[in-house]
PDB file of C-alpha atoms in Angstrom:
ATOM      1  CA  UNK Y   1       8.455 161.904  76.150  1.00 63.00           C
ATOM      2  CA  UNK Y   2      10.479 158.649  75.490  1.00 82.00           C
ATOM      3  CA  UNK Y   3      13.454 160.048  72.399  1.00 94.00           C
ATOM      4  CA  UNK Y   4      13.991 157.227  69.856  1.00 97.00           C
ATOM      5  CA  UNK Y   5      15.852 153.675  71.405  1.00 97.00           C
ATOM      6  CA  UNK Y   6      17.976 151.699  70.220  1.00 98.00           C
ATOM      7  CA  UNK Y   7      19.688 148.541  70.982  1.00 97.00           C
ATOM      8  CA  UNK Y   8      21.847 146.874  72.662  1.00 97.00           C
ATOM      9  CA  UNK Y   9      23.893 149.545  73.325  1.00 96.00           C
ATOM     10  CA  UNK Y  10      27.476 147.888  72.372  1.00 97.00           C
ATOM     11  CA  UNK Y  11      27.996 145.136  70.693  1.00 97.00           C
ATOM     12  CA  UNK Y  12      31.274 142.574  69.962  1.00 97.00           C
ATOM     13  CA  UNK Y  13      31.423 139.780  68.006  1.00 96.00           C
ATOM     14  CA  UNK Y  14      33.761 137.952  66.351  1.00 96.00           C
ATOM     15  CA  UNK Y  15      33.947 137.941  62.179  1.00 96.00           C
ATOM     16  CA  UNK Y  16      30.866 135.707  60.734  1.00 96.00           C
ATOM     17  CA  UNK Y  17      28.471 136.203  62.670  1.00 97.00           C
ATOM     18  CA  UNK Y  18      25.121 137.460  62.347  1.00 97.00           C
ATOM     19  CA  UNK Y  19      24.315 141.105  63.709  1.00 97.00           C
ATOM     20  CA  UNK Y  20      20.543 142.227  64.650  1.00 98.00           C
ATOM     21  CA  UNK Y  21      20.291 146.324  65.726  1.00 98.00           C
ATOM     22  CA  UNK Y  22      17.510 147.577  66.624  1.00 98.00           C
ATOM     23  CA  UNK Y  23      15.184 150.332  66.345  1.00 98.00           C
ATOM     24  CA  UNK Y  24      12.481 152.429  68.282  1.00 98.00           C
ATOM     25  CA  UNK Y  25      11.225 155.200  66.990  1.00 97.00           C
ATOM     26  CA  UNK Y  26       9.454 158.019  68.322  1.00 97.00           C
ATOM     27  CA  UNK Y  27       5.459 156.627  68.256  1.00 96.00           C
ATOM     28  CA  UNK Y  28       3.885 158.494  65.562  1.00 95.00           C
ATOM     29  CA  UNK Y  29       7.062 159.462  63.834  1.00 95.00           C
ATOM     30  CA  UNK Y  30       6.546 157.834  60.192  1.00 93.00           C
ATOM     31  CA  UNK Y  31       9.736 158.218  58.397  1.00 93.00           C
ATOM     32  CA  UNK Y  32      12.949 155.967  60.365  1.00 95.00           C
ATOM     33  CA  UNK Y  33      16.632 156.576  59.092  1.00 95.00           C
ATOM     34  CA  UNK Y  34      19.111 154.549  59.943  1.00 97.00           C
ATOM     35  CA  UNK Y  35      22.879 155.533  59.403  1.00 96.00           C
ATOM     36  CA  UNK Y  36      26.411 155.142  60.114  1.00 96.00           C
ATOM     37  CA  UNK Y  37      28.877 156.400  61.484  1.00 95.00           C
ATOM     38  CA  UNK Y  38      32.880 155.622  60.946  1.00 94.00           C
ATOM     39  CA  UNK Y  39      36.021 158.451  62.025  1.00 90.00           C
ATOM     40  CA  UNK Y  40      36.773 157.770  58.316  1.00 91.00           C
ATOM     41  CA  UNK Y  41      32.975 158.519  56.665  1.00 90.00           C
ATOM     42  CA  UNK Y  42      31.555 160.569  59.385  1.00 90.00           C
ATOM     43  CA  UNK Y  43      27.972 159.971  59.329  1.00 92.00           C
ATOM     44  CA  UNK Y  44      26.282 157.795  56.411  1.00 92.00           C
ATOM     45  CA  UNK Y  45      22.822 157.512  55.211  1.00 92.00           C
ATOM     46  CA  UNK Y  46      21.930 153.481  55.136  1.00 95.00           C
ATOM     47  CA  UNK Y  47      18.320 153.733  54.232  1.00 95.00           C
ATOM     48  CA  UNK Y  48      14.971 155.331  54.769  1.00 92.00           C
ATOM     49  CA  UNK Y  49      11.677 154.317  55.281  1.00 94.00           C
ATOM     50  CA  UNK Y  50       8.608 156.740  55.191  1.00 92.00           C
ATOM     51  CA  UNK Y  51       5.518 154.397  56.412  1.00 93.00           C
ATOM     52  CA  UNK Y  52       7.339 151.040  56.612  1.00 94.00           C
ATOM     53  CA  UNK Y  53       8.659 151.285  53.580  1.00 94.00           C
ATOM     54  CA  UNK Y  54      12.098 151.028  52.086  1.00 93.00           C
ATOM     55  CA  UNK Y  55      12.800 154.298  50.059  1.00 90.00           C
ATOM     56  CA  UNK Y  56      15.926 154.798  49.733  1.00 89.00           C
ATOM     57  CA  UNK Y  57      18.560 151.938  50.348  1.00 91.00           C
ATOM     58  CA  UNK Y  58      20.905 153.682  47.702  1.00 90.00           C
ATOM     59  CA  UNK Y  59      23.245 153.608  51.476  1.00 91.00           C
ATOM     60  CA  UNK Y  60      23.701 150.354  52.083  1.00 94.00           C
ATOM     61  CA  UNK Y  61      26.888 149.176  51.706  1.00 87.00           C
ATOM     62  CA  UNK Y  62      26.476 145.468  49.532  1.00 85.00           C
ATOM     63  CA  UNK Y  63      23.865 142.660  50.516  1.00 91.00           C
ATOM     64  CA  UNK Y  64      25.678 141.821  54.192  1.00 95.00           C
ATOM     65  CA  UNK Y  65      23.475 144.416  55.106  1.00 97.00           C
ATOM     66  CA  UNK Y  66      19.811 143.996  55.787  1.00 97.00           C
ATOM     67  CA  UNK Y  67      16.800 145.883  56.813  1.00 97.00           C
ATOM     68  CA  UNK Y  68      13.028 145.825  57.915  1.00 97.00           C
ATOM     69  CA  UNK Y  69      10.579 147.644  59.677  1.00 97.00           C
ATOM     70  CA  UNK Y  70       7.540 145.258  59.772  1.00 96.00           C
ATOM     71  CA  UNK Y  71       5.373 147.732  61.313  1.00 95.00           C
ATOM     72  CA  UNK Y  72       5.809 151.077  62.364  1.00 95.00           C
ATOM     73  CA  UNK Y  73       7.033 150.614  66.148  1.00 95.00           C
ATOM     74  CA  UNK Y  74       9.766 148.931  64.947  1.00 96.00           C
ATOM     75  CA  UNK Y  75      13.197 149.102  63.071  1.00 98.00           C
ATOM     76  CA  UNK Y  76      15.820 146.101  62.735  1.00 98.00           C
ATOM     77  CA  UNK Y  77      19.182 146.446  60.802  1.00 98.00           C
ATOM     78  CA  UNK Y  78      20.697 143.127  60.359  1.00 98.00           C
ATOM     79  CA  UNK Y  79      24.200 142.212  59.156  1.00 97.00           C
ATOM     80  CA  UNK Y  80      24.973 138.540  57.971  1.00 96.00           C
ATOM     81  CA  UNK Y  81      28.259 137.650  58.237  1.00 96.00           C
ATOM     82  CA  UNK Y  82      29.954 140.668  59.927  1.00 96.00           C
ATOM     83  CA  UNK Y  83      32.992 141.879  58.376  1.00 96.00           C
ATOM     84  CA  UNK Y  84      36.403 143.638  60.695  1.00 96.00           C
ATOM     85  CA  UNK Y  85      35.225 146.741  58.746  1.00 95.00           C
ATOM     86  CA  UNK Y  86      31.139 146.675  59.527  1.00 96.00           C
ATOM     87  CA  UNK Y  87      32.816 148.121  63.122  1.00 97.00           C
ATOM     88  CA  UNK Y  88      31.374 151.351  63.644  1.00 97.00           C
ATOM     89  CA  UNK Y  89      28.365 153.601  65.538  1.00 97.00           C
ATOM     90  CA  UNK Y  90      24.839 152.874  63.927  1.00 98.00           C
ATOM     91  CA  UNK Y  91      22.126 155.177  64.407  1.00 97.00           C
ATOM     92  CA  UNK Y  92      19.091 155.020  64.044  1.00 97.00           C
ATOM     93  CA  UNK Y  93      16.664 158.820  63.671  1.00 96.00           C
ATOM     94  CA  UNK Y  94      13.089 158.707  62.962  1.00 95.00           C
ATOM     95  CA  UNK Y  95      11.322 162.049  62.096  1.00 93.00           C
ATOM     96  CA  UNK Y  96       7.462 162.936  61.729  1.00 92.00           C
ATOM     97  CA  UNK Y  97       6.915 163.152  58.148  1.00 84.00           C
ATOM     98  CA  UNK Y  98      10.043 162.905  55.531  1.00 80.00           C
ATOM     99  CA  UNK Y  99      11.126 166.411  55.941  1.00 81.00           C
ATOM    100  CA  UNK Y 100      10.863 167.193  59.130  1.00 87.00           C
ATOM    101  CA  UNK Y 101      13.280 167.588  61.347  1.00 90.00           C
ATOM    102  CA  UNK Y 102      14.648 164.180  61.990  1.00 93.00           C
ATOM    103  CA  UNK Y 103      15.732 162.920  66.002  1.00 95.00           C
ATOM    104  CA  UNK Y 104      18.365 160.302  66.365  1.00 96.00           C
ATOM    105  CA  UNK Y 105      18.804 157.536  69.029  1.00 97.00           C
ATOM    106  CA  UNK Y 106      22.065 157.526  70.316  1.00 95.00           C
ATOM    107  CA  UNK Y 107      23.338 154.621  68.883  1.00 97.00           C
ATOM    108  CA  UNK Y 108      25.345 151.156  69.010  1.00 98.00           C
ATOM    109  CA  UNK Y 109      28.602 151.156  69.312  1.00 97.00           C
ATOM    110  CA  UNK Y 110      29.597 148.068  66.846  1.00 98.00           C
ATOM    111  CA  UNK Y 111      32.971 145.803  66.823  1.00 97.00           C
ATOM    112  CA  UNK Y 112      33.664 143.191  65.141  1.00 97.00           C
ATOM    113  CA  UNK Y 113      36.735 141.601  65.313  1.00 96.00           C
TER     114      UNK Y 113
ATOM    115  CA  UNK C   1      22.369 169.814  48.374  1.00 63.00           C
ATOM    116  CA  UNK C   2      24.270 172.236  48.387  1.00 66.00           C
ATOM    117  CA  UNK C   3      27.463 172.310  49.784  1.00 88.00           C
ATOM    118  CA  UNK C   4      28.524 174.217  53.022  1.00 94.00           C
ATOM    119  CA  UNK C   5      31.892 175.102  54.551  1.00 95.00           C
ATOM    120  CA  UNK C   6      32.733 175.647  57.727  1.00 97.00           C
ATOM    121  CA  UNK C   7      35.605 176.195  60.248  1.00 97.00           C
ATOM    122  CA  UNK C   8      37.622 173.239  61.560  1.00 97.00           C
ATOM    123  CA  UNK C   9      36.846 174.057  65.070  1.00 97.00           C
ATOM    124  CA  UNK C  10      36.233 176.932  67.740  1.00 97.00           C
ATOM    125  CA  UNK C  11      36.813 177.700  71.242  1.00 97.00           C
ATOM    126  CA  UNK C  12      34.030 179.799  73.384  1.00 96.00           C
ATOM    127  CA  UNK C  13      34.683 181.150  76.846  1.00 97.00           C
ATOM    128  CA  UNK C  14      31.364 179.694  79.284  1.00 97.00           C
ATOM    129  CA  UNK C  15      28.588 182.533  79.244  1.00 96.00           C
ATOM    130  CA  UNK C  16      29.296 184.525  76.258  1.00 97.00           C
ATOM    131  CA  UNK C  17      27.934 183.822  73.270  1.00 97.00           C
ATOM    132  CA  UNK C  18      29.536 181.787  70.358  1.00 98.00           C
ATOM    133  CA  UNK C  19      28.620 182.157  66.843  1.00 98.00           C
ATOM    134  CA  UNK C  20      29.782 179.456  64.068  1.00 98.00           C
ATOM    135  CA  UNK C  21      29.216 180.593  60.915  1.00 97.00           C
ATOM    136  CA  UNK C  22      28.604 178.297  58.074  1.00 97.00           C
ATOM    137  CA  UNK C  23      28.827 179.227  54.133  1.00 96.00           C
ATOM    138  CA  UNK C  24      26.506 177.792  51.523  1.00 94.00           C
ATOM    139  CA  UNK C  25      27.215 180.158  48.619  1.00 93.00           C
ATOM    140  CA  UNK C  26      26.024 177.421  45.986  1.00 91.00           C
ATOM    141  CA  UNK C  27      22.464 177.322  48.066  1.00 92.00           C
ATOM    142  CA  UNK C  28      19.198 176.954  45.577  1.00 89.00           C
ATOM    143  CA  UNK C  29      15.454 179.078  46.630  1.00 87.00           C
ATOM    144  CA  UNK C  30      13.540 175.926  47.670  1.00 87.00           C
ATOM    145  CA  UNK C  31      16.627 174.092  50.221  1.00 90.00           C
ATOM    146  CA  UNK C  32      16.089 175.255  54.240  1.00 92.00           C
ATOM    147  CA  UNK C  33      19.017 175.281  56.499  1.00 94.00           C
ATOM    148  CA  UNK C  34      19.364 172.721  59.154  1.00 94.00           C
ATOM    149  CA  UNK C  35      21.773 172.420  62.286  1.00 97.00           C
ATOM    150  CA  UNK C  36      22.512 169.854  64.605  1.00 97.00           C
ATOM    151  CA  UNK C  37      25.177 169.121  66.752  1.00 97.00           C
ATOM    152  CA  UNK C  38      26.920 165.912  68.558  1.00 97.00           C
ATOM    153  CA  UNK C  39      27.763 165.646  71.923  1.00 96.00           C
ATOM    154  CA  UNK C  40      30.208 163.021  72.934  1.00 90.00           C
ATOM    155  CA  UNK C  41      28.778 159.764  72.277  1.00 85.00           C
ATOM    156  CA  UNK C  42      25.461 160.612  71.558  1.00 93.00           C
ATOM    157  CA  UNK C  43      23.678 160.921  68.178  1.00 95.00           C
ATOM    158  CA  UNK C  44      23.235 163.687  66.605  1.00 96.00           C
ATOM    159  CA  UNK C  45      20.992 166.056  68.153  1.00 96.00           C
ATOM    160  CA  UNK C  46      18.077 168.744  66.049  1.00 95.00           C
ATOM    161  CA  UNK C  47      18.976 172.239  67.210  1.00 97.00           C
ATOM    162  CA  UNK C  48      16.960 174.627  64.571  1.00 96.00           C
ATOM    163  CA  UNK C  49      16.731 175.727  61.156  1.00 94.00           C
ATOM    164  CA  UNK C  50      15.611 177.939  58.581  1.00 94.00           C
ATOM    165  CA  UNK C  51      14.832 178.822  54.723  1.00 92.00           C
ATOM    166  CA  UNK C  52      15.420 182.626  54.550  1.00 90.00           C
ATOM    167  CA  UNK C  53      13.905 184.454  57.829  1.00 87.00           C
ATOM    168  CA  UNK C  54      15.711 184.361  61.171  1.00 94.00           C
ATOM    169  CA  UNK C  55      14.740 181.850  63.525  1.00 96.00           C
ATOM    170  CA  UNK C  56      14.962 181.795  66.873  1.00 97.00           C
ATOM    171  CA  UNK C  57      14.131 178.932  69.888  1.00 96.00           C
ATOM    172  CA  UNK C  58      14.982 177.537  73.430  1.00 95.00           C
ATOM    173  CA  UNK C  59      18.405 175.928  71.880  1.00 94.00           C
ATOM    174  CA  UNK C  60      20.141 178.696  69.601  1.00 97.00           C
ATOM    175  CA  UNK C  61      19.222 181.015  66.827  1.00 98.00           C
ATOM    176  CA  UNK C  62      19.785 181.554  63.423  1.00 98.00           C
ATOM    177  CA  UNK C  63      20.436 184.074  61.500  1.00 97.00           C
ATOM    178  CA  UNK C  64      20.351 183.840  57.889  1.00 96.00           C
ATOM    179  CA  UNK C  65      22.406 186.478  55.508  1.00 96.00           C
ATOM    180  CA  UNK C  66      19.930 188.263  52.891  1.00 94.00           C
ATOM    181  CA  UNK C  67      21.578 186.815  49.933  1.00 94.00           C
ATOM    182  CA  UNK C  68      21.151 183.456  51.506  1.00 94.00           C
ATOM    183  CA  UNK C  69      24.932 182.460  51.021  1.00 95.00           C
ATOM    184  CA  UNK C  70      25.668 182.084  54.465  1.00 96.00           C
ATOM    185  CA  UNK C  71      24.536 181.916  57.933  1.00 97.00           C
ATOM    186  CA  UNK C  72      25.624 182.033  61.555  1.00 98.00           C
ATOM    187  CA  UNK C  73      24.001 179.805  64.545  1.00 98.00           C
ATOM    188  CA  UNK C  74      24.072 181.945  67.567  1.00 98.00           C
ATOM    189  CA  UNK C  75      24.374 179.894  71.428  1.00 97.00           C
ATOM    190  CA  UNK C  76      23.830 183.288  73.108  1.00 96.00           C
ATOM    191  CA  UNK C  77      25.371 181.537  76.632  1.00 95.00           C
ATOM    192  CA  UNK C  78      26.922 179.078  75.987  1.00 96.00           C
ATOM    193  CA  UNK C  79      27.649 176.466  78.824  1.00 97.00           C
ATOM    194  CA  UNK C  80      29.990 173.690  78.756  1.00 97.00           C
ATOM    195  CA  UNK C  81      27.727 171.100  77.790  1.00 96.00           C
ATOM    196  CA  UNK C  82      27.259 172.731  74.676  1.00 97.00           C
ATOM    197  CA  UNK C  83      31.058 171.482  74.088  1.00 98.00           C
ATOM    198  CA  UNK C  84      30.130 169.715  70.783  1.00 98.00           C
ATOM    199  CA  UNK C  85      30.236 168.677  66.895  1.00 97.00           C
ATOM    200  CA  UNK C  86      28.566 171.008  65.245  1.00 98.00           C
ATOM    201  CA  UNK C  87      26.970 170.034  61.410  1.00 96.00           C
ATOM    202  CA  UNK C  88      25.531 173.191  59.239  1.00 96.00           C
ATOM    203  CA  UNK C  89      23.158 170.909  56.814  1.00 94.00           C
ATOM    204  CA  UNK C  90      21.177 172.517  53.495  1.00 92.00           C
ATOM    205  CA  UNK C  91      18.274 170.355  52.607  1.00 87.00           C
ATOM    206  CA  UNK C  92      15.897 170.389  49.877  1.00 82.00           C
ATOM    207  CA  UNK C  93      12.264 171.545  51.577  1.00 73.00           C
ATOM    208  CA  UNK C  94       9.047 169.486  51.433  1.00 66.00           C
ATOM    209  CA  UNK C  95      10.704 166.361  50.226  1.00 64.00           C
ATOM    210  CA  UNK C  96      11.718 163.235  52.270  1.00 64.00           C
ATOM    211  CA  UNK C  97      15.796 163.271  52.266  1.00 68.00           C
ATOM    212  CA  UNK C  98      18.494 162.524  53.744  1.00 73.00           C
ATOM    213  CA  UNK C  99      20.737 164.954  55.993  1.00 83.00           C
ATOM    214  CA  UNK C 100      24.379 165.260  54.402  1.00 85.00           C
ATOM    215  CA  UNK C 101      26.534 165.692  57.158  1.00 88.00           C
ATOM    216  CA  UNK C 102      29.824 167.547  56.818  1.00 88.00           C
ATOM    217  CA  UNK C 103      32.341 168.048  59.354  1.00 90.00           C
ATOM    218  CA  UNK C 104      30.995 170.474  61.291  1.00 95.00           C
ATOM    219  CA  UNK C 105      32.795 172.915  63.305  1.00 97.00           C
ATOM    220  CA  UNK C 106      34.436 171.807  67.415  1.00 97.00           C
ATOM    221  CA  UNK C 107      33.397 173.674  69.758  1.00 98.00           C
ATOM    222  CA  UNK C 108      35.219 173.727  72.779  1.00 98.00           C
ATOM    223  CA  UNK C 109      33.282 176.113  75.502  1.00 97.00           C
ATOM    224  CA  UNK C 110      36.184 176.613  78.617  1.00 96.00           C
ATOM    225  CA  UNK C 111      36.446 177.768  81.788  1.00 92.00           C
TER     226      UNK C 111
END
């Protein structure tokens, strides 16, 4: 079975540019989560969706970050404009329902120069 | 969610059992104990979870004390591929809630 698929695996761009990270959850999973991991702050939840609806976005750092889930099989996390402090590994996870174990993708390593 | 405390690092010889402890003294009656691990450059991987009974699956065993204030994750025959950071997480049952990852235990399996 395919797991959570994230793209791209690596992204290097200059500050000020728009960055779009993509995630395909496991088929049949109704909940999707975006996390960010840095050395300083560890793994932090940014936002999660249930049945394509954003439920909790309290972890989104600021208005430069936005996330969408247009359908059950696709989600995006967008940063515009990007800043060097956004450099991190961004993980997407999905679960069958919100209270079930989460399954993570391999992440997108983002570097903002 | 209750806070958890784990040792920062542990070593284990390959083929031996790895016993990873976790303290969660403020756990509530409706909170599960979850274990995840993160192998270098990969996303976190779900291992096992439990409420109050001991649990076992193909990856590991979870032993929860009777008062539920601590637990131990057991990898019965550790291999080099089990080298990873192991996270113990407490989470309210039956609700959609975030996983709060602490600093975990870095397990190094050696020859």
